[in-house]
Coordinates of C-alpha atoms in Angstrom, one line a residue:
X271 CA 12.0 -13.7 20.0
X272 CA 14.0 -10.6 19.1
X273 CA 12.4 -7.8 17.1
X274 CA 13.7 -4.9 15.1
X275 CA 12.1 -1.7 16.4
X276 CA 11.1 1.1 14.1
X277 CA 11.0 4.7 15.4
X278 CA 9.1 7.6 14.0
X279 CA 10.4 11.1 13.2
X280 CA 8.7 14.3 14.2
X281 CA 6.7 15.3 11.1
X282 CA 4.7 18.4 10.5
X283 CA 2.8 17.1 7.5
X284 CA -1.0 16.5 7.7
X285 CA -2.3 13.4 9.4
X286 CA -5.6 11.7 9.5
X287 CA -7.8 11.7 12.5
X288 CA -6.9 8.0 12.9
X289 CA -3.1 8.8 13.0
X290 CA -3.6 11.8 15.3
X291 CA -5.6 9.9 18.0
X292 CA -2.6 9.1 20.3
X293 CA -4.4 10.0 23.6
X294 CA -2.7 9.2 26.9
X295 CA -1.2 6.0 28.3
X296 CA -4.6 4.7 29.4
X297 CA -7.1 3.4 26.8
X298 CA -9.9 5.7 25.8
X299 CA -13.4 4.5 24.9
X300 CA -14.4 5.8 21.4
X301 CA -17.6 4.6 19.8
X302 CA -17.7 1.4 21.7
X303 CA -14.1 0.5 20.8
X304 CA -11.1 0.7 23.0
X305 CA -8.6 2.9 21.0
X306 CA -5.2 1.9 22.2
X307 CA -2.3 4.3 22.3
X308 CA 0.3 3.6 19.6
X309 CA 3.1 4.4 22.0
X310 CA 3.8 2.7 25.3
X311 CA 5.8 3.7 28.3
X312 CA 8.9 1.9 29.5
X313 CA 10.4 3.5 32.6
X314 CA 10.1 7.3 32.4
X315 CA 10.3 7.5 28.6
X316 CA 8.0 7.0 25.6
X317 CA 8.7 4.2 23.2
X318 CA 7.0 3.1 20.0
X319 CA 5.7 -0.4 19.7
X320 CA 7.6 -2.8 17.4
X321 CA 4.9 -2.9 14.7
X322 CA 1.4 -1.8 13.9
X323 CA -1.9 -3.6 13.6
X324 CA -4.2 -1.4 11.6
X325 CA -7.5 -2.8 12.8
X326 CA -10.2 -1.7 15.2
X327 CA -9.7 -2.8 18.8
X328 CA -12.2 -5.5 19.8
X329 CA -14.2 -5.4 23.0
X330 CA -11.8 -6.8 25.7
X331 CA -14.3 -8.6 27.9
X332 CA -16.2 -11.9 27.0
X333 CA -19.2 -12.6 29.2
X334 CA -19.1 -12.1 32.9
X335 CA -15.7 -13.8 33.5
X336 CA -13.6 -13.9 30.4
X337 CA -11.1 -11.2 29.5
X338 CA -8.0 -10.8 27.4
X339 CA -4.8 -11.0 29.5
X340 CA -3.2 -7.7 30.2
X341 CA -0.2 -7.1 27.9
X342 CA 2.5 -4.4 28.3
X343 CA 2.8 -4.1 24.5
X344 CA 0.2 -1.5 23.5
X345 CA -1.1 -2.1 20.0
X346 CA -1.5 0.8 17.6
X347 CA -5.1 1.1 16.5
X348 CA -7.0 3.2 13.9
X349 CA -10.6 4.2 13.5
X350 CA -13.1 2.6 11.1
X351 CA -11.5 3.0 7.6
X352 CA -14.8 4.6 6.4
X353 CA -14.2 7.5 8.9
X354 CA -10.7 8.3 7.7
X355 CA -10.8 11.9 6.4
X356 CA -8.0 14.2 5.6
X357 CA -7.6 17.2 8.0
X358 CA -5.0 19.9 7.8
X359 CA -4.1 21.4 11.1
X360 CA -2.4 24.2 9.3
X361 CA -2.6 25.3 5.6
X362 CA -0.3 23.3 3.3
X363 CA 2.4 25.5 1.8
X364 CA 4.8 23.1 0.0
X365 CA 3.8 20.7 -2.7
X366 CA 5.9 18.0 -4.4
X367 CA 4.9 17.3 -8.0
X368 CA 6.0 14.0 -9.4
X369 CA 5.8 13.6 -13.2
X370 CA 6.0 10.4 -15.2
X371 CA 9.4 10.4 -17.0
X372 CA 9.9 10.1 -20.7
X373 CA 6.3 10.8 -21.6
X374 CA 5.6 13.8 -23.8
X375 CA 1.8 13.6 -23.1
X376 CA 2.4 14.5 -19.5
X377 CA 4.3 17.7 -20.2
X378 CA 1.3 20.0 -21.0
X379 CA -0.7 18.9 -17.8
X380 CA 2.5 19.3 -15.8
X381 CA 3.0 22.9 -16.9
X382 CA -0.7 23.7 -16.3
X383 CA -0.6 22.2 -12.8
X384 CA 2.7 23.8 -11.7
X385 CA 1.6 27.3 -13.1
X386 CA -1.7 27.1 -11.3
X387 CA -0.1 26.0 -8.0
X388 CA 2.4 28.9 -8.1
X389 CA 0.1 31.6 -9.3
X390 CA -3.4 30.8 -8.0
X391 CA -2.4 29.0 -4.7
X392 CA 0.9 30.7 -4.0
X393 CA 2.5 27.4 -3.0
X394 CA 6.1 26.4 -3.0
X395 CA 6.5 23.8 -5.7
X396 CA 9.2 21.1 -5.5
X397 CA 10.2 18.9 -8.5
X398 CA 13.0 16.5 -9.1
X399 CA 16.0 18.2 -10.6
X400 CA 16.0 15.8 -13.6
X401 CA 12.7 17.2 -14.7
X402 CA 14.3 20.5 -15.5
X403 CA 16.7 18.8 -17.9
X404 CA 13.8 17.7 -20.2
X405 CA 14.5 19.3 -23.6
X406 CA 10.9 19.3 -24.7
X407 CA 9.7 20.9 -21.5
X408 CA 12.3 23.7 -21.8
X409 CA 10.9 24.5 -25.2
X410 CA 7.6 25.5 -23.6
X411 CA 7.3 29.3 -23.3
X412 CA 5.0 29.1 -20.3
X413 CA 7.4 26.8 -18.5
X414 CA 10.4 28.9 -19.1
X415 CA 8.5 31.8 -17.3
X416 CA 8.1 29.7 -14.1
X417 CA 11.2 27.5 -14.3
X418 CA 13.2 29.7 -11.8
X419 CA 10.4 29.6 -9.2
X420 CA 10.6 25.8 -8.8
X421 CA 12.5 24.2 -5.9
X422 CA 14.5 21.1 -7.0
X423 CA 15.9 18.0 -5.2
X424 CA 18.0 15.1 -6.2
X425 CA 16.9 11.5 -5.5
X426 CA 19.3 9.7 -3.2
X427 CA 21.0 12.9 -2.1
X428 CA 18.4 15.3 -0.6
X429 CA 16.2 14.4 2.3
X430 CA 12.6 15.5 1.9
X431 CA 11.6 14.6 5.4
X432 CA 9.6 17.5 7.0
X433 CA 9.9 19.6 3.9
X434 CA 6.8 18.5 1.9
X435 CA 3.1 19.1 3.0
X436 CA 1.4 17.6 0.0
X437 CA 2.2 15.4 -3.0
X438 CA 0.7 15.4 -6.5
X439 CA 1.5 12.6 -8.9
X440 CA 1.0 12.9 -12.7
X441 CA 1.3 9.6 -14.6
X442 CA 0.7 5.9 -13.8
X443 CA 1.0 3.7 -10.7
X444 CA 4.8 4.0 -10.9
X445 CA 4.6 7.6 -9.7
X446 CA 2.9 6.6 -6.5
X447 CA 5.5 3.9 -5.9
X448 CA 8.2 6.5 -6.5
X449 CA 6.6 8.8 -3.9
X450 CA 6.6 5.9 -1.4
X451 CA 10.3 5.3 -2.1
X452 CA 11.2 9.0 -1.5
X453 CA 9.6 9.0 1.9
X454 CA 10.9 6.1 4.0
X455 CA 9.2 7.4 7.1
X456 CA 6.2 9.7 7.4
X457 CA 4.5 10.3 4.0
X458 CA 2.5 13.4 3.1
X459 CA -1.0 13.0 1.6
X460 CA -0.7 11.9 -2.0
X461 CA -3.1 12.9 -4.8
X462 CA -2.6 10.9 -7.9
X463 CA -3.9 11.8 -11.4
X464 CA -4.3 9.1 -14.0
X465 CA -2.1 10.0 -17.0
X466 CA -0.4 6.7 -17.4
X467 CA -1.2 3.2 -18.7
X468 CA -3.0 1.1 -16.0
X469 CA -3.9 3.8 -13.4
X470 CA -5.0 1.3 -10.7
X471 CA -3.7 3.5 -7.9
X472 CA -4.4 6.9 -9.6
X473 CA -8.2 7.6 -9.2
X474 CA -8.3 11.3 -10.3
X475 CA -8.9 12.6 -13.9
X476 CA -7.0 15.7 -14.9
X477 CA -9.9 17.4 -16.7
X478 CA -11.1 19.6 -13.8
X479 CA -7.9 19.4 -11.7
X480 CA -8.4 23.0 -10.3
X481 CA -11.7 22.1 -8.6
X482 CA -10.5 18.7 -7.3
X483 CA -7.2 20.2 -5.9
X484 CA -9.1 23.1 -4.3
X485 CA -11.4 20.6 -2.5
X486 CA -8.4 18.6 -1.2
X487 CA -6.5 21.7 -0.1
X488 CA -9.6 22.8 1.8
X489 CA -9.7 19.4 3.6
X490 CA -12.6 17.8 1.8
X491 CA -11.3 14.3 1.0
X492 CA -11.4 10.7 2.1
X493 CA -8.2 8.7 2.6
X494 CA -7.0 5.2 2.0
X495 CA -4.1 4.3 4.4
X496 CA -2.1 2.0 2.2
X497 CA 0.1 -0.1 4.5
X498 CA 3.8 -0.7 3.6
X499 CA 6.2 -3.5 4.5
X500 CA 9.3 -2.8 6.4
X501 CA 12.2 -4.9 5.1
X502 CA 15.5 -5.4 6.9
X503 CA 18.3 -7.5 5.4
X504 CA 20.7 -9.3 7.7
X505 CA 24.0 -10.3 6.1
X506 CA 26.0 -13.2 7.5
X507 CA 29.2 -11.4 6.6
X508 CA 28.3 -8.4 8.6
X509 CA 28.1 -8.1 12.4
X510 CA 24.6 -7.0 13.2
X511 CA 23.0 -7.1 16.6
X512 CA 19.2 -7.4 16.7
X513 CA 17.4 -5.2 19.3
X514 CA 15.2 -7.3 21.5
X515 CA 11.6 -6.3 22.0
X516 CA 12.1 -5.4 25.7
X517 CA 15.2 -3.2 25.0
X518 CA 14.5 0.5 25.1
X519 CA 14.9 2.5 21.9
X520 CA 15.0 6.3 21.6
X521 CA 11.7 7.5 20.0
X522 CA 13.5 10.0 17.8
X523 CA 16.2 7.7 16.5
X524 CA 16.3 7.1 12.8
X525 CA 15.4 3.7 11.4
X526 CA 18.0 1.2 10.5
X527 CA 20.1 2.2 7.5
X528 CA 19.6 -1.2 5.9
X529 CA 15.8 -1.1 6.0
X530 CA 13.5 -0.2 3.2
X531 CA 9.7 0.4 3.0
X532 CA 7.8 -1.0 0.1
X533 CA 4.2 -0.3 -1.0
X534 CA 3.5 -3.3 -3.3
X535 CA 5.7 -6.3 -2.6
X536 CA 8.9 -8.0 -1.9
X537 CA 9.9 -10.7 -4.4
X538 CA 12.3 -13.5 -3.7
X539 CA 13.2 -15.6 -6.7
X540 CA 15.9 -18.0 -8.1
X541 CA 17.4 -15.4 -10.3
X542 CA 19.5 -16.8 -13.2
X543 CA 19.9 -20.2 -11.7
X544 CA 18.3 -23.2 -13.4
X545 CA 17.5 -24.9 -10.1
X546 CA 14.4 -24.4 -8.0
X547 CA 14.7 -21.9 -5.3
X548 CA 14.6 -23.4 -1.8
X549 CA 13.6 -20.8 0.7
X550 CA 12.8 -21.3 4.4
X551 CA 9.9 -19.2 5.8
X552 CA 9.5 -18.4 9.5
X553 CA 6.6 -16.5 11.1
X554 CA 7.3 -14.8 14.5
X555 CA 10.3 -17.0 14.9
X556 CA 8.5 -20.3 14.1
X557 CA 9.3 -22.4 11.1
X558 CA 6.4 -22.5 8.7
X559 CA 7.5 -24.2 5.5
X560 CA 10.1 -24.4 2.8
X561 CA 9.3 -22.8 -0.6
X562 CA 10.4 -24.9 -3.5
X563 CA 9.6 -23.3 -6.9
X564 CA 10.4 -20.1 -8.7
X565 CA 10.2 -17.9 -5.7
X566 CA 8.0 -16.2 -3.1
X567 CA 5.9 -12.9 -3.1
X568 CA 5.3 -11.1 0.2
X569 CA 2.9 -8.3 -0.5
X570 CA 0.7 -5.7 1.1
X571 CA -3.1 -5.5 0.3
X572 CA -2.2 -2.7 -2.1
X573 CA 0.2 -5.1 -3.8
X574 CA -2.3 -7.9 -3.9
X575 CA -3.6 -6.6 -7.2
X576 CA -0.1 -6.4 -8.7
X577 CA 2.3 -9.4 -9.0
X578 CA 0.5 -11.4 -6.4
X579 CA -2.8 -11.7 -8.3
X580 CA -0.9 -12.7 -11.4
X581 CA 0.6 -15.6 -9.4
X582 CA -2.9 -16.7 -8.2
X583 CA -3.5 -14.8 -5.0
X584 CA -6.8 -13.1 -4.0
X585 CA -7.4 -9.4 -4.3
X586 CA -7.6 -7.7 -0.9
X587 CA -8.9 -4.2 -0.2
X588 CA -6.0 -1.9 0.9
X589 CA -7.7 -1.2 4.3
X590 CA -7.5 -4.8 5.4
X591 CA -4.7 -5.3 7.9
X592 CA -2.8 -8.2 6.4
X593 CA 0.3 -9.5 4.8
X594 CA 0.0 -11.9 1.8
X595 CA 2.4 -14.7 1.1
X596 CA 2.2 -16.1 -2.4
X597 CA 4.4 -18.8 -3.9
X598 CA 5.6 -18.3 -7.5
X599 CA 5.1 -21.5 -9.6
X600 CA 5.4 -23.8 -6.5
X601 CA 6.6 -27.4 -7.0
X602 CA 3.5 -28.6 -5.1
X603 CA -0.1 -28.6 -6.1
X604 CA -1.3 -28.0 -2.5
X605 CA 0.8 -24.9 -1.9
X606 CA -1.8 -22.2 -2.0
X607 CA -1.4 -18.4 -1.2
X608 CA -2.0 -17.5 2.4
X609 CA -2.9 -14.3 4.3
X610 CA -1.4 -13.6 7.8
X611 CA -2.1 -10.8 10.3
X612 CA -0.4 -7.5 9.7
X613 CA 1.5 -7.5 13.0
X614 CA 3.5 -10.6 12.4
X615 CA 7.2 -10.7 11.4
X616 CA 8.3 -12.9 8.5
X617 CA 11.8 -14.2 8.3
X618 CA 13.0 -15.5 4.9
X619 CA 16.3 -17.2 4.3
X620 CA 17.9 -19.6 1.8
X621 CA 17.6 -23.2 3.0
X622 CA 21.0 -24.6 4.2
X623 CA 20.8 -27.5 1.6
X624 CA 19.7 -25.3 -1.3
X625 CA 21.6 -25.8 -4.5
X626 CA 21.7 -22.1 -5.3
X627 CA 21.3 -18.6 -3.8
X628 CA 18.2 -16.4 -4.2
X629 CA 17.6 -12.9 -5.3
X630 CA 15.3 -10.2 -3.8
X631 CA 13.8 -7.0 -5.1
X632 CA 11.7 -4.3 -3.4
X633 CA 8.9 -2.9 -5.4
X634 CA 10.9 -3.8 -8.5
X635 CA 14.0 -2.0 -7.3
X636 CA 17.2 -2.5 -5.4
X637 CA 17.6 -6.1 -6.6
X638 CA 20.3 -8.0 -4.6
X639 CA 21.4 -11.5 -3.9
X640 CA 20.6 -13.5 -0.8
X641 CA 23.4 -15.9 0.2
X642 CA 23.4 -18.8 2.5
X643 CA 23.3 -17.5 6.1
X644 CA 21.6 -14.2 5.1
X645 CA 18.0 -13.5 6.1
X646 CA 15.3 -11.0 5.3
X647 CA 12.9 -9.8 7.9
X648 CA 9.5 -8.4 6.8
X649 CA 6.8 -6.8 8.9
X650 CA 4.1 -4.0 8.6
X651 CA 5.5 -0.5 8.9
X652 CA 4.0 2.1 11.1
X653 CA 4.2 4.6 8.2
X654 CA 1.4 4.0 5.6
X655 CA 0.9 6.0 2.4
X656 CA -2.1 8.2 2.8
X657 CA -3.7 8.0 -0.6
X658 CA -6.4 10.6 -1.3
X659 CA -9.7 9.1 -2.7
X660 CA -11.6 10.6 -5.7
X661 CA -14.9 9.4 -4.1
X662 CA -14.4 7.0 -1.2
X663 CA -12.4 3.8 -0.4
X664 CA -15.0 1.4 -1.6
X665 CA -16.0 3.2 -4.8
X666 CA -12.4 3.9 -5.9
X667 CA -11.3 0.3 -5.3
X668 CA -14.1 -1.4 -7.2
X669 CA -13.9 1.2 -10.0
X670 CA -10.2 0.4 -10.4
X671 CA -10.9 -3.3 -10.4
X672 CA -13.4 -2.9 -13.2
X673 CA -11.4 -0.3 -15.2
X674 CA -7.9 -1.6 -14.7
X675 CA -8.3 -5.3 -14.5
X676 CA -11.8 -5.8 -16.1
X677 CA -12.8 -7.7 -13.0
X678 CA -16.1 -9.6 -13.6
X679 CA -16.6 -8.0 -17.0
X680 CA -18.6 -10.1 -19.4
X681 CA -21.6 -9.9 -21.7
X682 CA -24.9 -9.6 -19.8
X683 CA -27.2 -12.6 -20.0
X684 CA -30.4 -11.7 -21.8
X685 CA -33.5 -11.4 -19.7
X686 CA -36.4 -13.8 -20.3
X687 CA -39.9 -12.8 -21.5
X688 CA -42.2 -15.2 -19.8
X689 CA -44.8 -15.3 -22.6
X690 CA -42.2 -15.7 -25.4
X691 CA -40.4 -18.3 -23.3
X692 CA -43.6 -20.4 -22.8
X693 CA -44.4 -20.4 -26.5
X694 CA -40.9 -21.1 -27.6
X695 CA -40.4 -24.1 -25.2
X696 CA -43.6 -25.9 -26.1
X697 CA -45.0 -27.1 -29.4
X698 CA -48.5 -28.2 -30.4
X699 CA -47.6 -31.8 -29.9
X700 CA -46.5 -31.0 -26.4
X701 CA -49.8 -29.3 -25.5
X702 CA -51.7 -32.3 -27.0
X703 CA -49.7 -34.7 -24.8
X704 CA -50.6 -32.6 -21.8
X705 CA -54.3 -32.8 -22.6
X706 CA -54.1 -36.6 -23.1
X707 CA -52.4 -37.0 -19.7
X708 CA -55.2 -35.1 -18.0
X709 CA -57.9 -37.3 -19.7
X710 CA -56.1 -40.5 -18.5
X711 CA -55.8 -39.1 -15.0
X712 CA -59.6 -38.6 -14.9

């Protein structure tokens, strides 16, 4: 089966210990696990593997005789998620501040944050050029004093690759999704403050932002590596040649121009058509099933708590290496959501006998039509989003489940007082009956 290869760029932003542990071509023994090199050699050059499996490497030998067959494809491995800590190999100098748009309540925190980063930390602050056009923001006296010190960019025109060391988001979950969209390769560490509605992906509170930011800039923070999906659209009308897995690809080549990385999910639906969508699903080139219903959701573990859970899927911790496949209102009672390994490649196409075409959107953006003969390929990207934790991976996730989704929130059952329960459950007649039974037994 042919695969689409994804090559990285040279990036100077901070990386975790897990991402930095490339080692040499031979496997290294680390804490009882074989940590495989994420790059493999073909000939005299270095090449990246097709896709990543973010999971600990199991022990390779089983008993005295059994062993996994040697494979030339080296799998990218990471450390135990609990050990993922942010480390700066040089001080961060440039920070990108992403602000929630059209929200007056974010303006004051935005000015406070930007002023503090410029004056107290002497950092170069980047913002989107549209931010400076905010009339309410320009009325702020403090902001007018620092406006000329900000560096701006335009979305879709300026490339931020290798320019940003650190990202701060002010708003809701949409700000983190926007940060993911801006960086289609390596993503700088992201610190998200909850100033929006749901705040499922934004664990930090803004009250003591100076102390929290100082701790992060000094390298005292845990990370959650949120995997993303790499999506490539193949149009029947265009001549595209897939690159086979064995074909060599330059390690510094840019990814395909028609690819996009998503943090939450890819949604394929029937669009405005009144007919059921009829979508064929393939896994690593093998036909799996046809989806008949309103559509299909392919999501990351991060996206499992978004559209997928509303369609009946389970909630999966973002550190679990997996891809979720969830049907939308399937025309079959037995069609349940499934979870597949992170390393597989899904191919989605409109069934040849389908009455209508389908539509696809990526994290709610770039909506486009899928015609007969077109196909969409989805697999795990080698570029996750390093999201900074307020506490740790476990505490942050369960706190967001309780606060954002009210997971397992109910009134507590009252405890029982043994004495009061005994007197309440029995009457005088009951005790008399018990005494009579004892007499008859004698």
